[in-house]
CSV table of C-alpha atoms and ligand atoms in Angstrom, one decimal:
chain,number,residue,atom,x,y,z
A,3,UNK,CA,62.8,65.6,-199.0
A,4,UNK,CA,63.4,61.9,-198.1
A,5,UNK,CA,63.5,58.9,-200.5
A,6,UNK,CA,63.2,61.0,-203.7
A,7,UNK,CA,63.8,58.0,-206.0
A,8,UNK,CA,61.0,56.0,-204.3
A,9,UNK,CA,58.7,59.0,-204.5
A,10,UNK,CA,59.4,59.4,-208.3
A,11,UNK,CA,58.9,55.7,-208.9
A,12,UNK,CA,55.6,55.7,-207.0
A,13,UNK,CA,54.4,58.9,-208.9
A,14,UNK,CA,55.3,57.3,-212.2
A,15,UNK,CA,53.4,54.1,-211.3
A,16,UNK,CA,50.3,56.2,-210.4
A,17,UNK,CA,50.6,58.0,-213.7
A,18,UNK,CA,51.0,54.8,-215.7
A,19,UNK,CA,47.6,53.6,-214.4
A,20,UNK,CA,46.0,56.8,-215.7
A,21,UNK,CA,47.8,56.6,-219.1
A,22,UNK,CA,46.6,53.0,-219.5
A,23,UNK,CA,43.0,53.9,-218.8
A,24,UNK,CA,42.7,51.9,-215.5
A,25,UNK,CA,41.7,54.9,-213.4
A,26,UNK,CA,38.4,56.9,-213.4
A,27,UNK,CA,38.8,60.2,-211.6
A,28,UNK,CA,40.8,59.4,-208.4
A,29,UNK,CA,39.7,55.8,-208.0
A,30,UNK,CA,43.0,54.1,-207.5
A,31,UNK,CA,46.4,54.3,-205.9
A,32,UNK,CA,49.9,53.0,-206.1
A,33,UNK,CA,52.5,52.8,-203.4
A,34,UNK,CA,56.1,51.6,-203.0
A,35,UNK,CA,58.3,50.6,-200.0
A,36,UNK,CA,61.9,51.2,-199.1
A,37,UNK,CA,62.7,48.0,-197.2
A,38,UNK,CA,65.8,49.4,-195.6
A,39,UNK,CA,63.9,52.1,-193.7
A,40,UNK,CA,60.5,50.4,-193.8
A,41,UNK,CA,59.0,53.6,-195.1
A,42,UNK,CA,56.2,53.5,-197.6
A,43,UNK,CA,55.4,56.2,-200.2
A,44,UNK,CA,51.7,56.4,-201.2
A,45,UNK,CA,49.5,58.6,-203.2
A,46,UNK,CA,47.6,61.2,-201.2
A,47,UNK,CA,43.9,60.9,-200.8
A,48,UNK,CA,41.7,62.5,-203.5
A,49,UNK,CA,44.3,64.6,-205.3
A,50,UNK,CA,43.9,64.7,-209.1
A,51,UNK,CA,46.6,62.8,-210.9
A,52,UNK,CA,47.5,65.6,-213.2
A,53,UNK,CA,48.5,67.8,-210.3
A,54,UNK,CA,50.6,65.2,-208.4
A,55,UNK,CA,54.2,66.0,-207.7
A,56,UNK,CA,56.8,63.8,-205.9
A,57,UNK,CA,56.5,66.0,-202.8
A,58,UNK,CA,52.8,65.4,-202.6
A,59,UNK,CA,53.3,61.7,-201.9
A,60,UNK,CA,52.9,60.7,-198.3
A,61,UNK,CA,55.7,58.8,-196.5
A,62,UNK,CA,54.5,56.5,-193.6
A,63,UNK,CA,56.1,53.8,-191.6
A,64,UNK,CA,54.6,50.2,-191.7
A,65,UNK,CA,52.2,51.1,-188.8
A,66,UNK,CA,50.8,54.0,-190.9
A,67,UNK,CA,52.3,56.9,-188.9
A,68,UNK,CA,53.1,59.7,-191.3
A,69,UNK,CA,56.8,60.3,-191.5
A,70,UNK,CA,56.8,63.1,-194.1
A,71,UNK,CA,54.1,64.8,-196.1
A,72,UNK,CA,51.4,67.5,-195.5
A,73,UNK,CA,48.5,65.6,-197.2
A,74,UNK,CA,46.4,62.7,-196.0
A,75,UNK,CA,47.5,59.4,-197.4
A,76,UNK,CA,45.2,57.3,-199.6
A,77,UNK,CA,42.3,55.9,-197.8
A,78,UNK,CA,43.5,52.4,-198.8
A,79,UNK,CA,46.8,52.8,-196.9
A,80,UNK,CA,46.1,50.0,-194.3
A,81,UNK,CA,45.5,47.4,-197.0
A,82,UNK,CA,48.8,48.4,-198.7
A,83,UNK,CA,50.7,48.2,-195.4
A,84,UNK,CA,49.3,44.8,-194.5
A,85,UNK,CA,50.4,43.4,-197.9
A,86,UNK,CA,53.9,44.8,-197.3
A,87,UNK,CA,54.0,43.2,-193.9
A,88,UNK,CA,52.6,39.8,-195.1
A,89,UNK,CA,54.5,39.6,-198.4
A,90,UNK,CA,58.2,40.6,-197.7
A,91,UNK,CA,59.3,40.0,-201.3
A,92,UNK,CA,57.1,42.7,-202.8
A,93,UNK,CA,58.1,46.4,-203.3
A,94,UNK,CA,55.0,48.0,-204.9
A,95,UNK,CA,51.3,47.7,-204.5
A,96,UNK,CA,48.6,49.0,-206.9
A,97,UNK,CA,44.8,49.2,-206.4
A,98,UNK,CA,42.4,50.1,-209.2
A,99,UNK,CA,38.8,49.6,-210.1
A,100,UNK,CA,39.7,48.8,-213.7
A,101,UNK,CA,36.6,47.7,-215.5
A,102,UNK,CA,37.0,44.0,-216.5
A,103,UNK,CA,39.0,42.9,-213.4
A,104,UNK,CA,36.4,44.6,-211.2
A,105,UNK,CA,33.6,42.9,-213.1
A,106,UNK,CA,35.1,39.5,-212.1
A,107,UNK,CA,35.6,40.7,-208.5
A,108,UNK,CA,31.9,41.8,-208.4
A,109,UNK,CA,30.8,38.5,-209.8
A,110,UNK,CA,32.8,36.8,-207.0
A,111,UNK,CA,34.7,34.7,-209.6
A,112,UNK,CA,38.4,34.0,-209.9
A,113,UNK,CA,39.9,34.6,-213.4
A,114,UNK,CA,40.8,31.2,-214.8
A,115,UNK,CA,44.1,30.7,-216.6
A,116,UNK,CA,42.5,30.5,-220.1
A,117,UNK,CA,45.6,31.0,-222.2
A,118,UNK,CA,49.2,31.9,-222.6
A,119,UNK,CA,48.8,35.6,-222.1
A,120,UNK,CA,47.5,34.8,-218.6
A,121,UNK,CA,50.2,32.2,-218.1
A,122,UNK,CA,53.0,34.6,-218.9
A,123,UNK,CA,52.2,36.6,-215.8
A,124,UNK,CA,50.0,34.6,-213.4
A,125,UNK,CA,50.9,31.0,-212.5
A,126,UNK,CA,47.3,29.8,-212.1
A,127,UNK,CA,44.0,31.5,-211.7
A,128,UNK,CA,43.8,35.0,-210.3
A,129,UNK,CA,42.1,34.2,-207.0
A,130,UNK,CA,39.1,36.0,-205.4
A,131,UNK,CA,38.8,36.6,-201.7
A,132,UNK,CA,35.8,35.6,-199.6
A,133,UNK,CA,33.3,38.4,-199.1
A,134,UNK,CA,33.9,40.5,-196.0
A,135,UNK,CA,31.4,39.9,-193.2
A,136,UNK,CA,29.3,42.8,-191.8
A,137,UNK,CA,31.6,42.9,-188.7
A,138,UNK,CA,34.6,43.2,-190.9
A,139,UNK,CA,33.1,46.0,-193.0
A,140,UNK,CA,31.8,47.8,-189.9
A,141,UNK,CA,35.1,47.5,-188.1
A,142,UNK,CA,38.6,48.3,-189.5
A,143,UNK,CA,37.4,47.8,-193.1
A,144,UNK,CA,40.5,48.7,-194.9
A,145,UNK,CA,42.7,46.6,-192.7
A,146,UNK,CA,40.2,43.7,-193.0
A,147,UNK,CA,40.3,43.9,-196.7
A,148,UNK,CA,44.1,43.2,-196.5
A,149,UNK,CA,43.4,40.4,-194.0
A,150,UNK,CA,41.0,38.8,-196.5
A,151,UNK,CA,43.7,38.9,-199.2
A,152,UNK,CA,46.3,37.4,-196.9
A,153,UNK,CA,43.9,34.7,-195.8
A,154,UNK,CA,43.2,33.8,-199.4
A,155,UNK,CA,46.9,33.4,-200.2
A,156,UNK,CA,47.4,31.2,-197.1
A,157,UNK,CA,44.3,29.0,-197.6
A,158,UNK,CA,44.4,25.3,-198.5
A,159,UNK,CA,47.2,22.8,-198.7
A,160,UNK,CA,49.3,24.8,-201.1
A,161,UNK,CA,49.6,28.5,-200.1
A,162,UNK,CA,50.0,30.8,-203.1
A,163,UNK,CA,53.3,32.5,-203.8
A,164,UNK,CA,52.5,36.3,-204.1
A,165,UNK,CA,55.2,36.7,-206.7
A,166,UNK,CA,53.9,33.8,-208.9
A,167,UNK,CA,50.3,35.2,-208.6
A,168,UNK,CA,50.9,39.0,-208.3
A,169,UNK,CA,47.2,40.0,-208.1
A,170,UNK,CA,44.0,39.2,-206.3
A,171,UNK,CA,40.3,40.2,-206.7
A,172,UNK,CA,38.6,41.4,-203.5
A,173,UNK,CA,35.0,40.0,-203.7
A,174,UNK,CA,32.5,42.7,-204.5
A,175,UNK,CA,35.2,45.3,-204.7
A,176,UNK,CA,38.1,45.3,-207.2
A,177,UNK,CA,41.7,44.1,-207.8
A,178,UNK,CA,44.9,44.6,-205.8
A,179,UNK,CA,48.1,43.9,-207.7
A,180,UNK,CA,51.7,44.0,-206.6
A,181,UNK,CA,55.3,43.5,-207.8
A,182,UNK,CA,58.9,43.7,-206.9
A,183,UNK,CA,58.9,47.5,-207.6
A,184,UNK,CA,56.1,50.1,-208.0
A,185,UNK,CA,56.6,50.0,-211.8
A,186,UNK,CA,56.3,46.2,-211.8
A,187,UNK,CA,53.0,46.4,-209.7
A,188,UNK,CA,51.6,48.9,-212.2
A,189,UNK,CA,52.6,46.7,-215.1
A,190,UNK,CA,50.9,43.7,-213.5
A,191,UNK,CA,47.7,45.8,-213.0
A,192,UNK,CA,47.7,46.7,-216.7
A,193,UNK,CA,48.2,43.1,-217.8
A,194,UNK,CA,45.6,41.9,-215.3
A,195,UNK,CA,43.0,44.2,-216.9
A,196,UNK,CA,43.9,42.9,-220.4
A,197,UNK,CA,43.7,39.3,-219.1
A,198,UNK,CA,40.4,39.9,-217.4
A,199,UNK,CA,38.9,41.3,-220.6
A,200,UNK,CA,40.1,38.4,-222.7
A,201,UNK,CA,38.8,36.0,-220.0
A,202,UNK,CA,35.4,37.6,-220.1
A,203,UNK,CA,35.2,37.1,-223.9
A,204,UNK,CA,36.5,33.6,-223.6
A,205,UNK,CA,33.9,32.6,-221.0
A,206,UNK,CA,31.2,34.2,-223.1
A,207,UNK,CA,32.2,32.5,-226.3
A,208,UNK,CA,32.7,29.1,-224.6
A,209,UNK,CA,31.2,28.7,-221.2
A,210,UNK,CA,32.6,25.2,-221.0
A,211,UNK,CA,36.3,26.3,-221.5
A,212,UNK,CA,38.4,24.8,-218.7
A,213,UNK,CA,41.5,26.8,-219.4
A,214,UNK,CA,45.1,26.2,-220.4
A,215,UNK,CA,46.7,22.8,-219.8
A,216,UNK,CA,49.2,22.5,-217.0
A,217,UNK,CA,52.1,21.8,-219.4
A,218,UNK,CA,51.3,25.0,-221.4
A,219,UNK,CA,50.9,27.0,-218.2
A,220,UNK,CA,54.3,25.8,-217.0
A,221,UNK,CA,56.0,26.4,-220.4
A,222,UNK,CA,54.8,30.0,-220.6
A,223,UNK,CA,55.2,30.9,-216.9
A,224,UNK,CA,58.7,29.5,-216.6
A,225,UNK,CA,59.8,30.9,-219.9
A,226,UNK,CA,59.6,34.4,-218.2
A,227,UNK,CA,60.2,33.5,-214.6
A,228,UNK,CA,62.6,31.6,-212.5
A,229,UNK,CA,66.1,30.3,-213.0
A,230,UNK,CA,65.6,28.7,-216.4
A,231,UNK,CA,63.9,31.7,-218.0
A,232,UNK,CA,64.7,32.4,-221.7
A,233,UNK,CA,62.5,35.4,-222.4
A,234,UNK,CA,64.1,38.8,-223.0
A,235,UNK,CA,67.8,39.6,-222.8
A,236,UNK,CA,70.5,38.5,-220.4
A,237,UNK,CA,71.1,41.1,-217.7
A,238,UNK,CA,74.8,42.0,-217.2
B,26,LIG,ZN1,38.7,50.3,-204.1
């Protein structure tokens, strides 16, 4: 069996989503990439999480050709692959229909950076894509979902850095999250759901809330990220 460590990491990321209550039945999937070979390990389609074994994960190349595995890959494979191609710094992708993040996606609203919990993980609002057109949905829908995400990150004068904003809401659908590793992607998905829940309460309690000030956003984000970070322990 190839890429056993990657398979285990992807399995663990899938199970973490279940443990944290982000997954209903089989709605969700995690994947990871080995950048050296360009192979991606992803959850098989429709297999209950409690039965998943490392060997059940499907290995594909970046074009979606199955390299190893007897089961069909997740139906969201083409979105994952496009994100790996467009964002070379990421190593794991997670998709869930977690309740609060999905509510924002369905409302077509980005999640504003209302406080420091958000700022610790997301440097600015969690963006929402444009709605897919009828042609995009009727055509290669799963690939077009990825294209909508990539377009959203490239839009405007200041393109978003996918590592500074490691999540997106697909309008009318649900979130996709990512990270440097599959574990990191799952962690970001769990935090996104908590942030989305808090943001829902915040906007309900104070509809006029405009969010955290730039200096507080900077203070919190850069405390945990970048060259000057001071959070946690030095790595030897
Ligand atoms: Zn979905």
